[in-house]
PDB file of N, CA, C and O and ligand atoms in Angstrom:
ATOM      1  N   MET A 904      35.896-119.080-130.634  1.00  0.00           N
ATOM      2  CA  MET A 904      35.833-119.301-132.081  1.00  0.00           C
ATOM      3  C   MET A 904      34.881-118.327-132.739  1.00  0.00           C
ATOM      4  O   MET A 904      33.743-118.181-132.283  1.00  0.00           O
ATOM      5  N   PRO A 905      35.346-117.656-133.778  1.00  0.00           N
ATOM      6  CA  PRO A 905      34.469-116.691-134.447  1.00  0.00           C
ATOM      7  C   PRO A 905      33.262-117.364-135.082  1.00  0.00           C
ATOM      8  O   PRO A 905      33.395-118.479-135.582  1.00  0.00           O
ATOM      9  N   ILE A 906      32.196-116.700-135.071  1.00  0.00           N
ATOM     10  CA  ILE A 906      30.967-117.235-135.631  1.00  0.00           C
ATOM     11  C   ILE A 906      30.361-116.205-136.611  1.00  0.00           C
ATOM     12  O   ILE A 906      30.187-115.054-136.246  1.00  0.00           O
ATOM     13  N   GLY A 907      30.073-116.682-137.802  1.00  0.00           N
ATOM     14  CA  GLY A 907      29.393-115.844-138.769  1.00  0.00           C
ATOM     15  C   GLY A 907      27.965-116.297-138.948  1.00  0.00           C
ATOM     16  O   GLY A 907      27.567-117.310-138.343  1.00  0.00           O
ATOM     17  N   THR A 908      27.235-115.586-139.753  1.00  0.00           N
ATOM     18  CA  THR A 908      25.867-115.965-139.977  1.00  0.00           C
ATOM     19  C   THR A 908      25.689-116.320-141.443  1.00  0.00           C
ATOM     20  O   THR A 908      26.081-115.560-142.350  1.00  0.00           O
ATOM     21  N   CYS A 909      25.056-117.468-141.690  1.00  0.00           N
ATOM     22  CA  CYS A 909      24.765-117.859-143.076  1.00  0.00           C
ATOM     23  C   CYS A 909      23.753-116.908-143.668  1.00  0.00           C
ATOM     24  O   CYS A 909      22.678-116.737-143.100  1.00  0.00           O
ATOM     25  N   PRO A 910      24.064-116.264-144.815  1.00  0.00           N
ATOM     26  CA  PRO A 910      23.111-115.350-145.461  1.00  0.00           C
ATOM     27  C   PRO A 910      21.911-116.057-146.045  1.00  0.00           C
ATOM     28  O   PRO A 910      20.898-115.437-146.336  1.00  0.00           O
ATOM     29  N   ASP A 911      22.018-117.332-146.189  1.00  0.00           N
ATOM     30  CA  ASP A 911      20.887-118.087-146.778  1.00  0.00           C
ATOM     31  C   ASP A 911      19.925-118.583-145.729  1.00  0.00           C
ATOM     32  O   ASP A 911      18.737-118.342-145.838  1.00  0.00           O
ATOM     33  N   CYS A 912      20.415-119.296-144.728  1.00  0.00           N
ATOM     34  CA  CYS A 912      19.515-119.877-143.738  1.00  0.00           C
ATOM     35  C   CYS A 912      19.650-119.248-142.365  1.00  0.00           C
ATOM     36  O   CYS A 912      18.931-119.591-141.448  1.00  0.00           O
ATOM     37  N   GLU A 913      20.579-118.315-142.248  1.00  0.00           N
ATOM     38  CA  GLU A 913      20.786-117.534-141.000  1.00  0.00           C
ATOM     39  C   GLU A 913      21.253-118.419-139.865  1.00  0.00           C
ATOM     40  O   GLU A 913      21.071-118.038-138.678  1.00  0.00           O
ATOM     41  N   ALA A 914      21.823-119.555-140.123  1.00  0.00           N
ATOM     42  CA  ALA A 914      22.357-120.401-139.087  1.00  0.00           C
ATOM     43  C   ALA A 914      23.711-119.823-138.675  1.00  0.00           C
ATOM     44  O   ALA A 914      24.393-119.098-139.428  1.00  0.00           O
ATOM     45  N   ASP A 915      24.166-120.175-137.473  1.00  0.00           N
ATOM     46  CA  ASP A 915      25.508-119.806-137.063  1.00  0.00           C
ATOM     47  C   ASP A 915      26.523-120.667-137.791  1.00  0.00           C
ATOM     48  O   ASP A 915      26.383-121.877-137.823  1.00  0.00           O
ATOM     49  N   VAL A 916      27.569-120.036-138.316  1.00  0.00           N
ATOM     50  CA  VAL A 916      28.613-120.802-139.003  1.00  0.00           C
ATOM     51  C   VAL A 916      29.918-120.581-138.332  1.00  0.00           C
ATOM     52  O   VAL A 916      30.341-119.465-138.172  1.00  0.00           O
ATOM     53  N   HIS A 917      30.513-121.662-137.789  1.00  0.00           N
ATOM     54  CA  HIS A 917      31.761-121.554-137.073  1.00  0.00           C
ATOM     55  C   HIS A 917      32.901-121.405-138.080  1.00  0.00           C
ATOM     56  O   HIS A 917      32.969-122.123-139.022  1.00  0.00           O
ATOM     57  N   VAL A 918      33.779-120.430-137.795  1.00  0.00           N
ATOM     58  CA  VAL A 918      34.893-120.156-138.698  1.00  0.00           C
ATOM     59  C   VAL A 918      36.188-120.320-137.938  1.00  0.00           C
ATOM     60  O   VAL A 918      36.256-120.053-136.735  1.00  0.00           O
ATOM     61  N   ASP A 919      37.206-120.836-138.616  1.00  0.00           N
ATOM     62  CA  ASP A 919      38.542-120.955-138.027  1.00  0.00           C
ATOM     63  C   ASP A 919      39.014-119.629-137.461  1.00  0.00           C
ATOM     64  O   ASP A 919      38.851-118.574-138.119  1.00  0.00           O
ATOM     65  N   PRO A 920      39.636-119.631-136.298  1.00  0.00           N
ATOM     66  CA  PRO A 920      40.105-118.364-135.716  1.00  0.00           C
ATOM     67  C   PRO A 920      41.159-117.708-136.607  1.00  0.00           C
ATOM     68  O   PRO A 920      41.317-116.464-136.563  1.00  0.00           O
ATOM     69  N   ASP A 921      41.887-118.478-137.372  1.00  0.00           N
ATOM     70  CA  ASP A 921      42.930-117.854-138.209  1.00  0.00           C
ATOM     71  C   ASP A 921      42.554-117.816-139.673  1.00  0.00           C
ATOM     72  O   ASP A 921      43.386-117.842-140.578  1.00  0.00           O
ATOM     73  N   VAL A 922      41.240-117.784-139.919  1.00  0.00           N
ATOM     74  CA  VAL A 922      40.775-117.746-141.300  1.00  0.00           C
ATOM     75  C   VAL A 922      41.110-116.407-141.935  1.00  0.00           C
ATOM     76  O   VAL A 922      41.243-115.407-141.239  1.00  0.00           O
ATOM     77  N   ASP A 923      41.287-116.392-143.235  1.00  0.00           N
ATOM     78  CA  ASP A 923      41.589-115.139-143.919  1.00  0.00           C
ATOM     79  C   ASP A 923      40.417-114.742-144.811  1.00  0.00           C
ATOM     80  O   ASP A 923      39.623-115.606-145.215  1.00  0.00           O
ATOM     81  N   LYS A 924      40.328-113.485-145.136  1.00  0.00           N
ATOM     82  CA  LYS A 924      39.338-113.053-146.079  1.00  0.00           C
ATOM     83  C   LYS A 924      39.517-113.773-147.394  1.00  0.00           C
ATOM     84  O   LYS A 924      40.661-113.982-147.869  1.00  0.00           O
ATOM     85  N   GLY A 925      38.452-114.131-148.034  1.00  0.00           N
ATOM     86  CA  GLY A 925      38.533-114.825-149.321  1.00  0.00           C
ATOM     87  C   GLY A 925      38.479-116.301-149.190  1.00  0.00           C
ATOM     88  O   GLY A 925      38.313-117.019-150.168  1.00  0.00           O
ATOM     89  N   GLU A 926      38.671-116.839-147.970  1.00  0.00           N
ATOM     90  CA  GLU A 926      38.566-118.282-147.814  1.00  0.00           C
ATOM     91  C   GLU A 926      37.085-118.677-147.849  1.00  0.00           C
ATOM     92  O   GLU A 926      36.185-117.879-147.576  1.00  0.00           O
ATOM     93  N   VAL A 927      36.846-119.920-148.191  1.00  0.00           N
ATOM     94  CA  VAL A 927      35.483-120.409-148.322  1.00  0.00           C
ATOM     95  C   VAL A 927      35.194-121.463-147.263  1.00  0.00           C
ATOM     96  O   VAL A 927      35.987-122.385-147.041  1.00  0.00           O
ATOM     97  N   VAL A 928      34.110-121.275-146.599  1.00  0.00           N
ATOM     98  CA  VAL A 928      33.660-122.227-145.581  1.00  0.00           C
ATOM     99  C   VAL A 928      32.300-122.750-145.988  1.00  0.00           C
ATOM    100  O   VAL A 928      31.656-122.153-146.805  1.00  0.00           O
ATOM    101  N   SER A 929      31.879-123.844-145.378  1.00  0.00           N
ATOM    102  CA  SER A 929      30.578-124.376-145.678  1.00  0.00           C
ATOM    103  C   SER A 929      29.634-124.175-144.526  1.00  0.00           C
ATOM    104  O   SER A 929      30.036-124.336-143.368  1.00  0.00           O
ATOM    105  N   CYS A 930      28.413-123.859-144.813  1.00  0.00           N
ATOM    106  CA  CYS A 930      27.393-123.753-143.793  1.00  0.00           C
ATOM    107  C   CYS A 930      27.005-125.176-143.364  1.00  0.00           C
ATOM    108  O   CYS A 930      26.689-126.010-144.199  1.00  0.00           O
ATOM    109  N   GLU A 931      27.108-125.416-142.067  1.00  0.00           N
ATOM    110  CA  GLU A 931      26.764-126.751-141.556  1.00  0.00           C
ATOM    111  C   GLU A 931      25.277-127.032-141.703  1.00  0.00           C
ATOM    112  O   GLU A 931      24.838-128.187-141.705  1.00  0.00           O
ATOM    113  N   GLU A 932      24.496-125.997-141.779  1.00  0.00           N
ATOM    114  CA  GLU A 932      23.038-126.165-141.790  1.00  0.00           C
ATOM    115  C   GLU A 932      22.522-126.502-143.160  1.00  0.00           C
ATOM    116  O   GLU A 932      21.822-127.467-143.373  1.00  0.00           O
ATOM    117  N   CYS A 933      22.855-125.667-144.181  1.00  0.00           N
ATOM    118  CA  CYS A 933      22.274-125.895-145.480  1.00  0.00           C
ATOM    119  C   CYS A 933      23.359-126.362-146.492  1.00  0.00           C
ATOM    120  O   CYS A 933      23.038-126.731-147.591  1.00  0.00           O
ATOM    121  N   GLY A 934      24.619-126.325-146.096  1.00  0.00           N
ATOM    122  CA  GLY A 934      25.669-126.943-146.906  1.00  0.00           C
ATOM    123  C   GLY A 934      26.242-126.080-148.044  1.00  0.00           C
ATOM    124  O   GLY A 934      27.089-126.518-148.765  1.00  0.00           O
ATOM    125  N   ILE A 935      25.753-124.822-148.155  1.00  0.00           N
ATOM    126  CA  ILE A 935      26.278-124.006-149.236  1.00  0.00           C
ATOM    127  C   ILE A 935      27.649-123.438-148.873  1.00  0.00           C
ATOM    128  O   ILE A 935      28.016-123.381-147.686  1.00  0.00           O
ATOM    129  N   ASP A 936      28.367-123.061-149.922  1.00  0.00           N
ATOM    130  CA  ASP A 936      29.728-122.484-149.679  1.00  0.00           C
ATOM    131  C   ASP A 936      29.575-121.018-149.414  1.00  0.00           C
ATOM    132  O   ASP A 936      28.833-120.302-150.094  1.00  0.00           O
ATOM    133  N   LEU A 937      30.353-120.564-148.437  1.00  0.00           N
ATOM    134  CA  LEU A 937      30.298-119.140-148.054  1.00  0.00           C
ATOM    135  C   LEU A 937      31.702-118.585-148.024  1.00  0.00           C
ATOM    136  O   LEU A 937      32.646-119.175-147.479  1.00  0.00           O
ATOM    137  N   GLU A 938      31.861-117.426-148.651  1.00  0.00           N
ATOM    138  CA  GLU A 938      33.170-116.780-148.684  1.00  0.00           C
ATOM    139  C   GLU A 938      33.284-115.831-147.503  1.00  0.00           C
ATOM    140  O   GLU A 938      32.351-115.057-147.223  1.00  0.00           O
ATOM    141  N   VAL A 939      34.429-115.840-146.840  1.00  0.00           N
ATOM    142  CA  VAL A 939      34.662-114.895-145.743  1.00  0.00           C
ATOM    143  C   VAL A 939      35.006-113.529-146.342  1.00  0.00           C
ATOM    144  O   VAL A 939      36.015-113.366-147.008  1.00  0.00           O
ATOM    145  N   VAL A 940      34.121-112.568-146.095  1.00  0.00           N
ATOM    146  CA  VAL A 940      34.358-111.249-146.651  1.00  0.00           C
ATOM    147  C   VAL A 940      34.680-110.223-145.576  1.00  0.00           C
ATOM    148  O   VAL A 940      35.010-109.068-145.853  1.00  0.00           O
ATOM    149  N   GLY A 941      34.559-110.623-144.319  1.00  0.00           N
ATOM    150  CA  GLY A 941      34.931-109.729-143.233  1.00  0.00           C
ATOM    151  C   GLY A 941      35.337-110.536-142.036  1.00  0.00           C
ATOM    152  O   GLY A 941      34.952-111.660-141.864  1.00  0.00           O
ATOM    153  N   LEU A 942      36.205-109.959-141.210  1.00  0.00           N
ATOM    154  CA  LEU A 942      36.767-110.737-140.098  1.00  0.00           C
ATOM    155  C   LEU A 942      36.387-110.178-138.702  1.00  0.00           C
ATOM    156  O   LEU A 942      36.433-110.901-137.729  1.00  0.00           O
ATOM    157  N   ASP A 943      36.004-108.947-138.636  1.00  0.00           N
ATOM    158  CA  ASP A 943      35.728-108.385-137.296  1.00  0.00           C
ATOM    159  C   ASP A 943      34.595-107.398-137.363  1.00  0.00           C
ATOM    160  O   ASP A 943      34.793-106.187-137.532  1.00  0.00           O
ATOM    161  N   PRO A 944      33.350-107.871-137.305  1.00  0.00           N
ATOM    162  CA  PRO A 944      32.964-109.279-137.062  1.00  0.00           C
ATOM    163  C   PRO A 944      33.026-110.124-138.324  1.00  0.00           C
ATOM    164  O   PRO A 944      33.213-109.580-139.415  1.00  0.00           O
ATOM    165  N   VAL A 945      32.884-111.404-138.157  1.00  0.00           N
ATOM    166  CA  VAL A 945      32.931-112.337-139.310  1.00  0.00           C
ATOM    167  C   VAL A 945      31.720-112.061-140.172  1.00  0.00           C
ATOM    168  O   VAL A 945      30.580-112.075-139.705  1.00  0.00           O
ATOM    169  N   GLU A 946      32.029-111.847-141.499  1.00  0.00           N
ATOM    170  CA  GLU A 946      30.907-111.695-142.435  1.00  0.00           C
ATOM    171  C   GLU A 946      31.075-112.743-143.510  1.00  0.00           C
ATOM    172  O   GLU A 946      32.149-112.977-144.030  1.00  0.00           O
ATOM    173  N   LEU A 947      29.978-113.331-143.873  1.00  0.00           N
ATOM    174  CA  LEU A 947      29.967-114.399-144.891  1.00  0.00           C
ATOM    175  C   LEU A 947      29.073-113.997-146.037  1.00  0.00           C
ATOM    176  O   LEU A 947      27.994-113.404-145.858  1.00  0.00           O
ATOM    177  N   ASP A 948      29.524-114.386-147.254  1.00  0.00           N
ATOM    178  CA  ASP A 948      28.745-114.080-148.429  1.00  0.00           C
ATOM    179  C   ASP A 948      28.613-115.331-149.272  1.00  0.00           C
ATOM    180  O   ASP A 948      29.531-116.167-149.290  1.00  0.00           O
ATOM    181  N   MET A 949      27.532-115.501-149.947  1.00  0.00           N
ATOM    182  CA  MET A 949      27.338-116.651-150.788  1.00  0.00           C
ATOM    183  C   MET A 949      28.310-116.652-151.965  1.00  0.00           C
ATOM    184  O   MET A 949      28.551-115.626-152.576  1.00  0.00           O
ATOM    185  N   VAL A 950      28.842-117.843-152.274  1.00  0.00           N
ATOM    186  CA  VAL A 950      29.765-118.002-153.397  1.00  0.00           C
ATOM    187  C   VAL A 950      28.954-118.371-154.613  1.00  0.00           C
ATOM    188  O   VAL A 950      28.236-119.355-154.599  1.00  0.00           O
ATOM    189  N   GLU A 951      29.070-117.558-155.641  1.00  0.00           N
ATOM    190  CA  GLU A 951      28.392-117.929-156.890  1.00  0.00           C
ATOM    191  C   GLU A 951      29.173-119.022-157.583  1.00  0.00           C
ATOM    192  O   GLU A 951      30.383-118.978-157.754  1.00  0.00           O
ATOM    193  N   GLU A 952      28.461-120.076-157.966  1.00  0.00           N
ATOM    194  CA  GLU A 952      29.135-121.257-158.512  1.00  0.00           C
ATOM    195  C   GLU A 952      29.111-121.291-160.026  1.00  0.00           C
ATOM    196  O   GLU A 952      29.387-122.310-160.602  1.00  0.00           O
ATOM    197  N   ASP A 953      28.744-120.201-160.653  1.00  0.00           N
ATOM    198  CA  ASP A 953      28.732-120.222-162.125  1.00  0.00           C
ATOM    199  C   ASP A 953      30.057-119.786-162.727  1.00  0.00           C
ATOM    200  O   ASP A 953      30.141-119.534-163.915  1.00  0.00           O
ATOM    201  N   LEU A 954      31.076-119.672-161.875  1.00  0.00           N
ATOM    202  CA  LEU A 954      32.369-119.324-162.381  1.00  0.00           C
ATOM    203  C   LEU A 954      33.063-120.560-162.959  1.00  0.00           C
ATOM    204  O   LEU A 954      32.713-121.708-162.603  1.00  0.00           O
ATOM    205  N   ASP A 955      34.000-120.340-163.835  1.00  0.00           N
ATOM    206  CA  ASP A 955      34.743-121.418-164.438  1.00  0.00           C
ATOM    207  C   ASP A 955      35.552-122.120-163.337  1.00  0.00           C
ATOM    208  O   ASP A 955      36.451-121.551-162.721  1.00  0.00           O
ATOM    209  N   ASP A 956      35.251-123.390-163.103  1.00  0.00           N
ATOM    210  CA  ASP A 956      35.908-124.120-162.061  1.00  0.00           C
ATOM    211  C   ASP A 956      36.364-125.483-162.550  1.00  0.00           C
ATOM    212  O   ASP A 956      35.754-126.042-163.419  1.00  0.00           O
ATOM    213  N   ASP A 957      37.460-125.941-161.981  1.00  0.00           N
ATOM    214  CA  ASP A 957      37.940-127.284-162.379  1.00  0.00           C
ATOM    215  C   ASP A 957      36.919-128.379-161.969  1.00  0.00           C
ATOM    216  O   ASP A 957      36.887-129.449-162.529  1.00  0.00           O
ATOM    217  N   ASP A 958      36.168-128.054-160.952  1.00  0.00           N
ATOM    218  CA  ASP A 958      35.311-129.043-160.343  1.00  0.00           C
ATOM    219  C   ASP A 958      33.956-129.050-161.020  1.00  0.00           C
ATOM    220  O   ASP A 958      33.012-128.399-160.586  1.00  0.00           O
ATOM    221  N   ASP A 959      33.840-129.821-162.067  1.00  0.00           N
ATOM    222  CA  ASP A 959      32.514-129.908-162.732  1.00  0.00           C
ATOM    223  C   ASP A 959      31.616-130.828-161.925  1.00  0.00           C
ATOM    224  O   ASP A 959      32.049-131.629-161.133  1.00  0.00           O
ATOM    225  N   ASP A 960      30.300-130.695-162.158  1.00  0.00           N
ATOM    226  CA  ASP A 960      29.406-131.497-161.436  1.00  0.00           C
ATOM    227  C   ASP A 960      29.322-132.896-162.004  1.00  0.00           C
ATOM    228  O   ASP A 960      28.338-133.259-162.658  1.00  0.00           O
ATOM    229  N   ASP A 961      30.365-133.668-161.737  1.00  0.00           N
ATOM    230  CA  ASP A 961      30.351-135.029-162.213  1.00  0.00           C
ATOM    231  C   ASP A 961      30.030-135.982-161.038  1.00  0.00           C
ATOM    232  O   ASP A 961      30.279-137.171-161.105  1.00  0.00           O
ATOM    233  N   GLU A 962      29.473-135.433-160.024  1.00  0.00           N
ATOM    234  CA  GLU A 962      29.111-136.241-158.872  1.00  0.00           C
ATOM    235  C   GLU A 962      27.730-136.829-158.940  1.00  0.00           C
ATOM    236  O   GLU A 962      27.329-137.633-158.159  1.00  0.00           O
ATOM    237  N   PHE A 963      27.031-136.375-159.970  1.00  0.00           N
ATOM    238  CA  PHE A 963      25.636-136.863-160.075  1.00  0.00           C
ATOM    239  C   PHE A 963      25.530-138.283-160.666  1.00  0.00           C
ATOM    240  O   PHE A 963      26.332-138.693-161.442  1.00  0.00           O
TER     241      PHE A 963
HETATM  242 ZN1   ZN B1572      23.075-121.993-144.299  1.00  0.00          ZN
END
């Protein structure tokens, strides 16, 4: 299973073997969303959440 590194906490993040670039995974360690920006090796980048999204923070 491919493993990337969280750019925030540097934990190992397990990624689906058939994941595609642009997919978003979550860091198991700190919980932030990470976008897959590279596949060989797996590279992860933090997703900026200030974009217009359907999912407003109504969970609070
Ligand atoms: Zn992390």
